[in-house]
Coordinates of C-alpha atoms in Angstrom, one line a residue:
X1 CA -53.7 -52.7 -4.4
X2 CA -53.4 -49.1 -4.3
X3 CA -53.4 -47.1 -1.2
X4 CA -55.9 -44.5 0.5
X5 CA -54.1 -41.4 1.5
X6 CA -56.0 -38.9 3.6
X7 CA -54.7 -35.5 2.8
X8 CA -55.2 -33.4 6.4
X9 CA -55.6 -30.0 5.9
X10 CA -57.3 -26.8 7.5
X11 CA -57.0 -26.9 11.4
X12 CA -57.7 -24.0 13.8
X13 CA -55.3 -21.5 13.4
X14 CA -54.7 -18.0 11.0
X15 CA -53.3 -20.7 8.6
X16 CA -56.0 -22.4 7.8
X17 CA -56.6 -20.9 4.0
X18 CA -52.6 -21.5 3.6
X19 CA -52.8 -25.2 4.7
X20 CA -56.0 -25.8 2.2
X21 CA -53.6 -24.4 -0.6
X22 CA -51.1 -26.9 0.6
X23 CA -53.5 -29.8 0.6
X24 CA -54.9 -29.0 -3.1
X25 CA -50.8 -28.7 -4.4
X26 CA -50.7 -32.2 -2.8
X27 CA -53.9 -33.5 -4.4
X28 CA -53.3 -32.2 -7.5
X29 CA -49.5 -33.7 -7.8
X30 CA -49.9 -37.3 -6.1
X31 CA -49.6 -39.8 -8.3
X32 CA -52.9 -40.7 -9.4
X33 CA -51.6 -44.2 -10.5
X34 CA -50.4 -45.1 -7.0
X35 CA -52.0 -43.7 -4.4
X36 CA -56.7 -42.7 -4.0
X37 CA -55.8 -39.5 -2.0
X38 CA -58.5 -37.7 -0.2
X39 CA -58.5 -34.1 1.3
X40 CA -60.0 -34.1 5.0
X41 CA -60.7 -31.2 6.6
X42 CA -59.9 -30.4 10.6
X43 CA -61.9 -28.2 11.7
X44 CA -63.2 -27.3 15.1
X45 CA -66.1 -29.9 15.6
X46 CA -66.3 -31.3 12.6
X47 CA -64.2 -33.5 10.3
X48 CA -65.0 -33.9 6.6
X49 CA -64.4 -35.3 3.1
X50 CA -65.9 -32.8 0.6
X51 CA -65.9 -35.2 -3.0
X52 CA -65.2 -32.7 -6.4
X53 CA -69.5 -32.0 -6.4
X54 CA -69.1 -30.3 -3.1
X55 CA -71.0 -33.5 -0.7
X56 CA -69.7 -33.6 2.4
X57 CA -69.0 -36.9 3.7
X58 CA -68.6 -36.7 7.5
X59 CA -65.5 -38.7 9.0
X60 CA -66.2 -41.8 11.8
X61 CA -63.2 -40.5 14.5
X62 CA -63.3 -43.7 16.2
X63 CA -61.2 -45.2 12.9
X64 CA -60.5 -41.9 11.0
X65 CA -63.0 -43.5 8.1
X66 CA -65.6 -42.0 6.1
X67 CA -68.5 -44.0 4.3
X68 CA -69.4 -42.5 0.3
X69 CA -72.5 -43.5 0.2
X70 CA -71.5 -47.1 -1.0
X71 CA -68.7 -48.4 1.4
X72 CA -66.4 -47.3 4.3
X73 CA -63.3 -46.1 3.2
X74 CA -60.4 -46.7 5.3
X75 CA -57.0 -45.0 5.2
X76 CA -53.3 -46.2 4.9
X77 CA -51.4 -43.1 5.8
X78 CA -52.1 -39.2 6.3
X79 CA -50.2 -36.4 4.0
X80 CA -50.4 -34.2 6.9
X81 CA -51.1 -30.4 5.6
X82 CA -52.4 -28.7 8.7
X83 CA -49.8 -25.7 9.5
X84 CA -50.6 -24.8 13.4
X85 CA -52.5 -26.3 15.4
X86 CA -53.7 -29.3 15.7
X87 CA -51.1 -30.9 12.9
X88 CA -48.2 -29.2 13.6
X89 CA -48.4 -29.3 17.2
X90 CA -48.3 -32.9 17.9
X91 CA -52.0 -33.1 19.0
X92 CA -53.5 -34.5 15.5
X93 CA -50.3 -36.7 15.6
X94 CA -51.0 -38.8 18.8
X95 CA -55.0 -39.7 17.7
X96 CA -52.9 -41.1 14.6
X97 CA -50.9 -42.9 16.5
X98 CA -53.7 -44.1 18.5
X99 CA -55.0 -45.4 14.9
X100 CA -51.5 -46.9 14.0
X101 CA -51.6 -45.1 10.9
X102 CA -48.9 -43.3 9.7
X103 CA -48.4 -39.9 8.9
X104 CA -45.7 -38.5 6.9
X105 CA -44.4 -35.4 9.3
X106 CA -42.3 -35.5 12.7
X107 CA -44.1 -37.6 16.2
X108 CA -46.2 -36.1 18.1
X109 CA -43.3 -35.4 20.8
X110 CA -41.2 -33.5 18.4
X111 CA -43.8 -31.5 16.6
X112 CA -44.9 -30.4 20.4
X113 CA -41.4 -29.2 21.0
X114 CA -40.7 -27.9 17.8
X115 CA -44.0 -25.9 17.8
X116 CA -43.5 -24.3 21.2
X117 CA -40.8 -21.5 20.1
X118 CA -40.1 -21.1 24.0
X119 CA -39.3 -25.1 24.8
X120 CA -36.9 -25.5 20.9
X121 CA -34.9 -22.4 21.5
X122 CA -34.1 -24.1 25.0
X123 CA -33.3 -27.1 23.2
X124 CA -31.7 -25.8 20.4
X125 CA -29.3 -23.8 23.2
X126 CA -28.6 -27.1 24.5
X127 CA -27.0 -28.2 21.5
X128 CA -24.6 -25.6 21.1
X129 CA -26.4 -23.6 18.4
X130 CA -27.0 -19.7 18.7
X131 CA -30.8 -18.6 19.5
X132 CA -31.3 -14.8 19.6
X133 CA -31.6 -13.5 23.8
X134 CA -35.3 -13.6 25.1
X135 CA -37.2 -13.2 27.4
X136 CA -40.7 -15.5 27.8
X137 CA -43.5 -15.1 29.9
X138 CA -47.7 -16.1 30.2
X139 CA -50.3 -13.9 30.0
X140 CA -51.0 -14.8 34.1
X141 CA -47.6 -13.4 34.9
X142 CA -46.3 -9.6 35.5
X143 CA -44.1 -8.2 32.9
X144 CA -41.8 -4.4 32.8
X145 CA -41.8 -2.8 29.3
X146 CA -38.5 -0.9 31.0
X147 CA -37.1 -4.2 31.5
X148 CA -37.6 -6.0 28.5
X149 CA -35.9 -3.3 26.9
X150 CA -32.9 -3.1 29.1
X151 CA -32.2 -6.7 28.4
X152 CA -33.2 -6.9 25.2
X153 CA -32.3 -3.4 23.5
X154 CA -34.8 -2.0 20.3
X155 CA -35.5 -2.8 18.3
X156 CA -37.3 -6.4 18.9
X157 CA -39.6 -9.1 18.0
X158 CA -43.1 -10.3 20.1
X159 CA -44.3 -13.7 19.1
X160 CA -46.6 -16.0 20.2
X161 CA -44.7 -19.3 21.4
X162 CA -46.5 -21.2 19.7
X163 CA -48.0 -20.2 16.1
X164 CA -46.9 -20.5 12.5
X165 CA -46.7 -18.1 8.9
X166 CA -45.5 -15.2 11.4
X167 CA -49.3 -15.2 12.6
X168 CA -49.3 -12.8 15.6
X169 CA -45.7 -11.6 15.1
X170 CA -44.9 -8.0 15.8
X171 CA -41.2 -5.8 15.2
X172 CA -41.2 -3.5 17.8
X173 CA -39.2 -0.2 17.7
X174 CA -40.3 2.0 20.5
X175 CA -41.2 1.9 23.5
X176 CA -44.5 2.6 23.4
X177 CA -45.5 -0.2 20.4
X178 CA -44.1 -2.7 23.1
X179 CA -47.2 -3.2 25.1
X180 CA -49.5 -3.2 22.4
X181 CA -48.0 -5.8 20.5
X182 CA -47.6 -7.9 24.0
X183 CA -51.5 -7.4 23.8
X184 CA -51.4 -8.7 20.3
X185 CA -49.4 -11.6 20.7
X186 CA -51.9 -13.0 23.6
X187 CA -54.5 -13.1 21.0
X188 CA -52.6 -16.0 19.6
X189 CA -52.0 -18.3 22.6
X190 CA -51.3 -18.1 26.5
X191 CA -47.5 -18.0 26.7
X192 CA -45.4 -15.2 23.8
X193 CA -41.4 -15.1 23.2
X194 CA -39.8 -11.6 23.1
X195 CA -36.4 -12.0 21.3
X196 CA -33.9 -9.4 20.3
X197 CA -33.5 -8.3 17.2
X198 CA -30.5 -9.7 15.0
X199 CA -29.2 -7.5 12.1
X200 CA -28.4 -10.2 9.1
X201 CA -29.3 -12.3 5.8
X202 CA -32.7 -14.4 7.0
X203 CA -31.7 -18.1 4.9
X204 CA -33.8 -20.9 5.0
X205 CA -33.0 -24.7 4.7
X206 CA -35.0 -27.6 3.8
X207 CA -34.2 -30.9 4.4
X208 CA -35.4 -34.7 4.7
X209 CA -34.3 -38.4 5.3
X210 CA -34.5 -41.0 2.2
X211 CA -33.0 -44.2 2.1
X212 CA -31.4 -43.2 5.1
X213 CA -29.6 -40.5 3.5
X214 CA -30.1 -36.9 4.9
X215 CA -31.2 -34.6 1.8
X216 CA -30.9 -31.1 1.5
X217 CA -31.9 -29.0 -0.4
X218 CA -30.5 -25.8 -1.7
X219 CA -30.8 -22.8 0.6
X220 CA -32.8 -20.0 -0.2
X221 CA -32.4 -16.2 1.2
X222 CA -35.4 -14.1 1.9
X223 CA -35.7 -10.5 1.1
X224 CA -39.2 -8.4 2.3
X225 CA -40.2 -5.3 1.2
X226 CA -42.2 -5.3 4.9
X227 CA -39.8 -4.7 8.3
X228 CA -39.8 -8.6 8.2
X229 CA -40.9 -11.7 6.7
X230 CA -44.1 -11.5 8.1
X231 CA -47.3 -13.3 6.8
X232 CA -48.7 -10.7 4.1
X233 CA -45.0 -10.8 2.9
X234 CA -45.1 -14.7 2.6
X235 CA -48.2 -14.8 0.8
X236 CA -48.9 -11.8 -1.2
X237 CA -46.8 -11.8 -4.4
X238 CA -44.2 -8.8 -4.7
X239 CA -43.8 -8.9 -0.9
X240 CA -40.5 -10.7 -0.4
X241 CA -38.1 -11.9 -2.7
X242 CA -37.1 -16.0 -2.2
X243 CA -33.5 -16.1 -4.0
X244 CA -32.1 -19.8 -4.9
X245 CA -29.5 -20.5 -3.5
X246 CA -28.8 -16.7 -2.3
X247 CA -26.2 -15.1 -4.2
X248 CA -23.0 -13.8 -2.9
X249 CA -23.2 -16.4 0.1
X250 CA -19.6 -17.5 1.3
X251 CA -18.8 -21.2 1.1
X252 CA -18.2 -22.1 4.4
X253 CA -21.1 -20.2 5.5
X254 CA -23.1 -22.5 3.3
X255 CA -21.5 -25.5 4.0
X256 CA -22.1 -24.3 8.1
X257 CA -25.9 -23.8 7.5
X258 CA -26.6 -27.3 5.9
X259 CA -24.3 -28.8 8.9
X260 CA -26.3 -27.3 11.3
X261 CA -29.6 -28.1 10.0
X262 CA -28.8 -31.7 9.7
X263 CA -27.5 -31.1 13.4
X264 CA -30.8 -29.9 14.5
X265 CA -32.7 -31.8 12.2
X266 CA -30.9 -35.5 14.0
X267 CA -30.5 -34.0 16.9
X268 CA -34.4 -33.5 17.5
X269 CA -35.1 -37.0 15.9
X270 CA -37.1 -35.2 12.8
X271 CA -39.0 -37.0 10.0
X272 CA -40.4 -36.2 6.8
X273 CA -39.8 -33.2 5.2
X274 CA -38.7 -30.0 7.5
X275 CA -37.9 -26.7 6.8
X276 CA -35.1 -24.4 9.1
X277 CA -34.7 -20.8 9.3
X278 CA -31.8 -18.7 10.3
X279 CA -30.5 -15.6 10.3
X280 CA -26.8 -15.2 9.5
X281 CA -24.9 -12.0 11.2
X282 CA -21.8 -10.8 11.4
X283 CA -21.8 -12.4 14.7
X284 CA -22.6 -15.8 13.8
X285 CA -25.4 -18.4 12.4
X286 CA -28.2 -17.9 14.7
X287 CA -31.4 -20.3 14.9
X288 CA -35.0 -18.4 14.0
X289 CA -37.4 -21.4 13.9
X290 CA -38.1 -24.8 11.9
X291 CA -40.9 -25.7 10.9
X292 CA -42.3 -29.8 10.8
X293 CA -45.1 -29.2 7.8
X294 CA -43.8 -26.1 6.2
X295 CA -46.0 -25.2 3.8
X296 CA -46.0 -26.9 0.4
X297 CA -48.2 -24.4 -1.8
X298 CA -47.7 -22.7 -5.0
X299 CA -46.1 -19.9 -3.1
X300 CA -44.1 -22.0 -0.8
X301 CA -40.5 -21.9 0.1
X302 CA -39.7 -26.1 -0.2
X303 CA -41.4 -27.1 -3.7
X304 CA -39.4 -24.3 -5.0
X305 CA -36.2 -25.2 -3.5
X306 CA -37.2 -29.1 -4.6
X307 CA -37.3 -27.6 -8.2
X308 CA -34.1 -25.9 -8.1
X309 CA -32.7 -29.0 -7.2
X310 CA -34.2 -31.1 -10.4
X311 CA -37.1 -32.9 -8.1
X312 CA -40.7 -32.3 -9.4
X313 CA -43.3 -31.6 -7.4
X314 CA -44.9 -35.0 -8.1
X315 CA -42.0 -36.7 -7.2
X316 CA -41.8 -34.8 -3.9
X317 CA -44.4 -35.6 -2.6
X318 CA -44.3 -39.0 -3.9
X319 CA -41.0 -39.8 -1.9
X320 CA -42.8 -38.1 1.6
X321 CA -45.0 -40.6 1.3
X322 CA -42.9 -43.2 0.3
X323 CA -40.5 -42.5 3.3
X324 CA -44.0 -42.3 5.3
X325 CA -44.5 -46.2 4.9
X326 CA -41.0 -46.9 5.4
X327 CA -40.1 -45.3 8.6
X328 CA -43.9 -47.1 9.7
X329 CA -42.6 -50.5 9.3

């Protein structure tokens, strides 16, 4: 009997449009001859099924079921799309586990770590992997722009902790942009990150468990045309350049990155498909952010790194599914 898969996408952050791209890549690409997928939108008060004629079919949250008109359909697993909150931040994660139906990203617990750039980088320190210096504060607490910079140096970043697709994000290179983009960053949540600025080659690894055996696949180095990879550069096309695998990268540096991703990647007890930025200096590998549902459009980093690698799309998302059922038993 085939399965229903509830495809989980929109949510209620600035990545909502990217996460419906997401969730329509996934739709489009599941195997049609396995699996009845569905895409369900999160929004704010109101949880949907929209069928291909545009009728909305609301969903029942005491099962996570919908009814079509003709029966109540009822769902094996969740393709979880929802960049941000609440799919990426644990939140959507725990009413699933509530359900006892599986989902194919990281538990609850590790998505809320992972999403809260403040609480990782403490972990990821812990584990004896380089995070840039910062400094982290609410937006109920007292901050010195004079400060900040004396620890921190210029130029910097402002982020909120917690947000996704550089949403909110701000490079700083005087003084006086400082407190404005501390303003900015608020907008996005209560608590932001201010992290110094590290001069180096941003490369990005994604990764995921099958059979037990850790898969990685090949790196890929980002080049913006902006001051960083920020969200217009990650979704407008001309913005950045995504080169895989990077060219001119040393072996050992290469052979350090994939180490320390699957380090991190074990370390933090991560399922289902992840994806792990760095930036690597002249200093060292240092530890940017990861994300637990990294985006898996068109435009996205993974499904072109899957590709470079021989794995169609189809197949990629067949096997995060497949590993979804497996790690549930």
């Amino acid at each position: 009997m085939m399965k229903n898969i509830a495809i989980v996408c929109g949510g209620f952050s600035g990545e909502y449009d990217i996460s419906i791209q997401s969730a329509q890549m996934v739709k489009e690409n599941l195997d049609s001859k396995k699996y009845n997928s569905y895409i369900i939108f999160i929004e704010k008060g109101e949880w949907y099924h929209k069928d291909e004629i545009g009728s909305i079919f609301p969903i029942n949250r005491k099962d996570f079921s919908f009814n079509n008109g003709e029966f109540d359909i009822y769902f094996d697993g969740v393709f979880n799309a929802i960049h941000g909150e609440p799919g990426e931040d644990g939140k959507l994660l725990g009413y699933f586990d509530m359900l006892n139906i599986p989902y194919t990203s990281s538990s609850a617990d590790v998505s809320a770590l992972t999403f809260n750039k403040y609480l990782c980088n403490k972990f990821i320190d812990s584990i004896g992997v380089n995070t840039a210096r910062s400094i982290s504060f609410t937006n109920s607490e007292q901050y010195s722009i004079q400060e900040i910079i004396e620890i921190l140096g210029l130029p910097l970043f402002v982020k909120p902790a917690c947000s996704g697709s550089s949403v909110g994000v701000s490079k700083v290179k005087t003084a006086d942009e400082l407190n404005e983009s501390i303003i900015h960053a608020f907008k996005s949540g209560d608590r932001i990150i201010i992290e110094e600025f590290i001069e180096g080659r941003e490369i990005d690894c994604g990764l995921y468990r099958h059979n037990n055996e850790l898969i990685i696949l090949p790196l890929t180095e980002i080049k913006s045309e902006n001051e960083f990879f920020d969200y217009e550069a990650k979704y407008t096309a001309g913005k950045a350049y995504e080169i895989t695998p990077p060219e001119n990268l040393d072996f050992n540096h290469e052979i350090e990155l994939k180490a320390t991703s699957s380090l991190i990647y074990n370390k933090l007890g991560c399922k289902g498909i992840v994806r792990i930025d760095f930036i690597l200096a002249k200093t060292g590998l240092y530890f940017i952010e990861i994300n637990t549902v990294p985006g898996m459009s068109e435009a996205s980093i993974v499904p072109k790194q899957a590709k470079a690698m021989g794995i169609n799309i189809s197949d990629l998302f067949g096997l995060c599914v497949e590993n979804m059922f497996e790690n549930s038993i």
